[in-house]
Coordinates of C-alpha atoms in Angstrom, one line a residue:
Chain Z
X1 CA 214.8 149.9 -134.3
X2 CA 215.4 148.0 -137.5
X3 CA 216.6 144.5 -136.6
X4 CA 217.7 143.6 -140.2
X5 CA 219.2 146.2 -142.5
X6 CA 219.1 145.4 -146.2
X7 CA 220.7 147.1 -149.2
X8 CA 220.4 148.2 -151.9
X9 CA 216.8 149.4 -152.0
X10 CA 216.8 148.8 -155.8
X11 CA 219.1 147.0 -158.2
X12 CA 219.2 146.9 -162.0
X13 CA 221.2 144.1 -163.6
X14 CA 221.7 143.1 -167.2
X15 CA 220.6 139.6 -168.2
X16 CA 223.4 137.1 -167.5
X17 CA 224.9 139.3 -164.8
X18 CA 225.3 138.7 -161.0
X19 CA 222.8 140.3 -158.6
X20 CA 224.0 140.8 -155.1
X21 CA 221.8 141.9 -152.2
X22 CA 223.3 142.4 -148.7
X23 CA 221.9 142.2 -145.2
X24 CA 223.3 143.0 -141.8
X25 CA 222.0 142.3 -138.3
X26 CA 223.0 143.1 -134.7
X27 CA 221.2 140.5 -132.6
X28 CA 223.7 137.6 -132.1
X29 CA 220.8 135.4 -131.0
X30 CA 219.6 135.2 -134.6
X31 CA 220.2 131.8 -135.9
X32 CA 218.0 131.4 -139.0
X33 CA 218.3 133.6 -142.1
X34 CA 215.8 133.1 -144.9
X35 CA 215.3 135.0 -148.1
X36 CA 211.9 135.6 -149.5
X37 CA 211.0 136.5 -153.1
X38 CA 207.9 138.5 -154.0
X39 CA 206.5 138.9 -157.5
X40 CA 204.1 141.8 -158.3
X41 CA 200.6 141.1 -157.0
X42 CA 201.7 138.1 -155.0
X43 CA 202.7 137.4 -151.5
X44 CA 206.3 136.7 -150.6
X45 CA 207.5 133.1 -150.9
X46 CA 210.5 131.4 -149.3
X47 CA 213.4 131.2 -151.7
X48 CA 216.3 129.9 -149.7
X49 CA 217.5 129.9 -146.1
X50 CA 220.7 129.3 -144.1
X51 CA 221.7 128.6 -140.6
X52 CA 224.9 130.0 -139.1
X53 CA 226.7 126.7 -138.9
X54 CA 227.5 126.9 -142.6
X55 CA 229.1 129.8 -144.5
X56 CA 227.4 129.2 -147.8
X57 CA 224.3 127.5 -149.2
X58 CA 223.6 127.1 -152.9
X59 CA 220.3 126.2 -154.7
X60 CA 220.6 126.4 -158.4
X61 CA 221.5 130.0 -159.4
X62 CA 220.8 131.3 -155.9
X63 CA 223.5 131.3 -153.2
X64 CA 223.5 132.7 -149.7
X65 CA 226.8 133.7 -148.2
X66 CA 227.0 134.1 -144.5
X67 CA 229.6 135.8 -142.4
X68 CA 228.9 135.2 -138.7
X69 CA 231.7 137.4 -137.4
X70 CA 230.6 140.3 -139.4
X71 CA 227.0 139.6 -138.8
X72 CA 226.2 139.9 -142.5
X73 CA 224.7 137.7 -145.1
X74 CA 224.0 138.1 -148.8
X75 CA 222.1 136.7 -151.7
X76 CA 223.9 136.1 -155.0
X77 CA 221.9 135.4 -158.1
X78 CA 224.1 134.1 -160.8
X79 CA 223.2 134.4 -164.5
X80 CA 220.3 136.7 -163.6
X81 CA 217.3 136.4 -165.8
X82 CA 214.3 138.7 -166.5
X83 CA 212.1 136.2 -164.7
X84 CA 214.2 136.9 -161.5
X85 CA 212.8 140.5 -161.5
X86 CA 211.0 140.7 -158.1
X87 CA 211.3 142.2 -154.7
X88 CA 213.7 140.2 -152.4
X89 CA 213.5 140.3 -148.6
X90 CA 216.1 139.0 -146.2
X91 CA 214.9 138.0 -142.7
X92 CA 216.2 136.7 -139.4
X93 CA 214.8 135.0 -136.4
X94 CA 215.8 133.2 -133.3
X95 CA 214.8 129.6 -134.0
X96 CA 215.1 128.7 -130.4
X97 CA 212.6 131.3 -129.4
X98 CA 209.0 130.6 -128.8
X99 CA 208.1 134.2 -129.6
X100 CA 207.5 133.4 -133.3
X101 CA 209.1 136.6 -134.6
X102 CA 210.6 136.8 -138.1
X103 CA 212.3 140.2 -138.7
X104 CA 212.3 141.3 -142.3
X105 CA 214.7 143.7 -144.1
X106 CA 213.1 146.5 -146.1
X107 CA 213.4 144.8 -149.4
X108 CA 215.3 145.1 -152.6
X109 CA 213.5 145.6 -155.9
X110 CA 215.5 143.8 -158.6
X111 CA 215.0 144.5 -162.3
X112 CA 216.8 142.3 -164.8
X113 CA 217.0 143.8 -168.3
X114 CA 216.9 141.5 -171.2
Chain Q
X1 CA 195.6 122.9 -152.6
X2 CA 197.5 124.3 -149.6
X3 CA 196.9 128.0 -149.3
X4 CA 196.4 131.1 -147.2
X5 CA 193.2 132.9 -148.3
X6 CA 192.6 136.6 -147.6
X7 CA 189.5 138.6 -148.3
X8 CA 188.8 141.1 -149.5
X9 CA 191.7 141.5 -151.9
X10 CA 190.9 145.1 -152.6
X11 CA 189.0 147.6 -150.4
X12 CA 188.4 151.3 -150.4
X13 CA 186.7 152.6 -147.3
X14 CA 186.3 155.9 -145.4
X15 CA 187.8 157.0 -142.1
X16 CA 186.1 155.5 -139.1
X17 CA 184.2 152.8 -140.8
X18 CA 185.0 149.5 -139.1
X19 CA 186.3 146.7 -141.3
X20 CA 187.6 143.2 -141.0
X21 CA 190.1 141.5 -143.3
X22 CA 189.6 137.7 -143.1
X23 CA 192.4 135.2 -143.3
X24 CA 192.0 131.4 -143.5
X25 CA 194.6 128.6 -143.9
X26 CA 194.0 125.0 -144.8
X27 CA 197.3 123.6 -143.7
X28 CA 196.5 123.0 -140.0
X29 CA 199.2 125.6 -139.1
X30 CA 199.4 126.7 -135.5
X31 CA 201.3 130.0 -136.2
X32 CA 199.6 132.8 -138.0
X33 CA 200.6 136.4 -138.5
X34 CA 199.6 139.7 -140.1
X35 CA 202.0 142.0 -141.9
X36 CA 201.7 145.3 -143.6
X37 CA 203.9 146.3 -146.6
X38 CA 204.6 149.9 -147.4
X39 CA 207.0 151.3 -149.9
X40 CA 210.5 151.7 -148.5
X41 CA 209.5 150.1 -145.2
X42 CA 209.3 146.5 -146.2
X43 CA 207.2 144.0 -144.2
X44 CA 206.2 145.0 -140.7
X45 CA 204.5 142.6 -138.3
X46 CA 201.2 143.8 -136.9
X47 CA 200.1 140.8 -134.7
X48 CA 200.8 137.2 -134.5
X49 CA 199.3 134.1 -132.9
X50 CA 201.1 131.0 -131.7
X51 CA 197.9 129.0 -131.3
X52 CA 194.2 129.3 -130.7
X53 CA 193.4 132.0 -128.2
X54 CA 197.0 133.1 -128.0
X55 CA 197.9 136.4 -129.7
X56 CA 200.6 138.9 -129.3
X57 CA 201.7 142.3 -130.6
X58 CA 204.2 142.7 -133.4
X59 CA 206.0 145.9 -134.3
X60 CA 203.1 148.1 -135.4
X61 CA 199.9 146.9 -133.5
X62 CA 198.3 150.4 -133.0
X63 CA 194.9 150.7 -134.5
X64 CA 194.5 147.0 -135.1
X65 CA 192.9 144.1 -133.3
X66 CA 193.0 140.3 -134.0
X67 CA 191.3 137.2 -132.7
X68 CA 192.1 133.5 -133.0
X69 CA 189.0 131.6 -132.0
X70 CA 189.7 128.8 -134.5
X71 CA 193.0 127.3 -135.7
X72 CA 192.3 128.1 -139.4
X73 CA 191.1 131.7 -139.1
X74 CA 192.9 134.8 -138.0
X75 CA 190.9 138.0 -138.9
X76 CA 192.4 141.5 -138.8
X77 CA 190.1 144.1 -137.4
X78 CA 190.4 147.8 -138.0
X79 CA 187.9 149.4 -135.5
X80 CA 188.3 152.9 -136.7
X81 CA 190.4 153.0 -139.9
X82 CA 192.5 156.1 -140.6
X83 CA 194.3 157.1 -143.8
X84 CA 197.7 156.1 -142.3
X85 CA 196.4 152.5 -142.4
X86 CA 196.3 152.6 -146.2
X87 CA 198.6 149.7 -147.0
X88 CA 199.0 146.3 -148.5
X89 CA 198.3 143.6 -145.9
X90 CA 199.5 140.1 -145.8
X91 CA 198.4 137.2 -143.7
X92 CA 200.9 134.3 -143.2
X93 CA 201.0 131.0 -141.5
X94 CA 203.6 128.4 -140.4
X95 CA 203.8 125.0 -138.9
X96 CA 204.9 125.1 -135.3
X97 CA 206.0 122.1 -133.3
X98 CA 207.2 121.7 -129.8
X99 CA 206.8 125.3 -129.1
X100 CA 209.3 126.3 -131.9
X101 CA 208.9 127.3 -135.5
X102 CA 209.2 124.1 -137.5
X103 CA 212.5 123.1 -139.1
X104 CA 212.0 124.9 -142.3
X105 CA 210.7 128.0 -140.6
X106 CA 208.8 128.7 -143.8
X107 CA 206.1 131.2 -143.7
X108 CA 203.3 130.8 -146.2
X109 CA 201.8 134.1 -147.3
X110 CA 198.4 135.0 -148.7
X111 CA 198.1 137.1 -151.9
X112 CA 197.6 140.3 -150.0
X113 CA 194.7 142.7 -149.3
X114 CA 195.2 146.3 -150.6
X115 CA 193.3 148.7 -148.4
X116 CA 192.7 152.3 -149.1
X117 CA 191.3 154.5 -146.3
X118 CA 190.0 157.9 -147.6

């Protein structure tokens, strides 16, 4: 059973546009929601993360929006650039858990055309 | 430089020939984990370890073994590889304190090991 559902699988955006990637979850015990960015030939790296006590977190051009009641969260990339072309993974975990599990979505391959 | 190092980065092998993918981290992290990445399936956890001599199964442990004899090393063992284990493998580590994932919850990934089983 997939713990975190991510869409779309691929996304093509023109330079300067807004990229939006969505994720949904069912487990209400999840309380930590990171996004990872992966460039070709590299391992994923933490991009930005949010906890459910806030509805939005912004770091530069990257914003996470969180809707606790809908159990959804999304990544918005403003003014998308060719250098943002990568695979993006959303994830979720129970930070109060000692089980050490971080559940990933299936990823979104973003291509930003110049 | 803080890093997670995996070896080999690329490997082609044949069905049934035992192999080990090594993983080492120099950040004194307690938590380590193995993932496999397949097209359309994302990152799936194979095994994880909360500390030395403490390991547990992830979502897809079948056909794999791990050991955690030292804090810095977490090798992935394929006793009898099969073609369905052809994949891109990532080792990751994280700081853990007080029994919980640390405040940032950040996982540090290696650069990956691409394995092909013929």
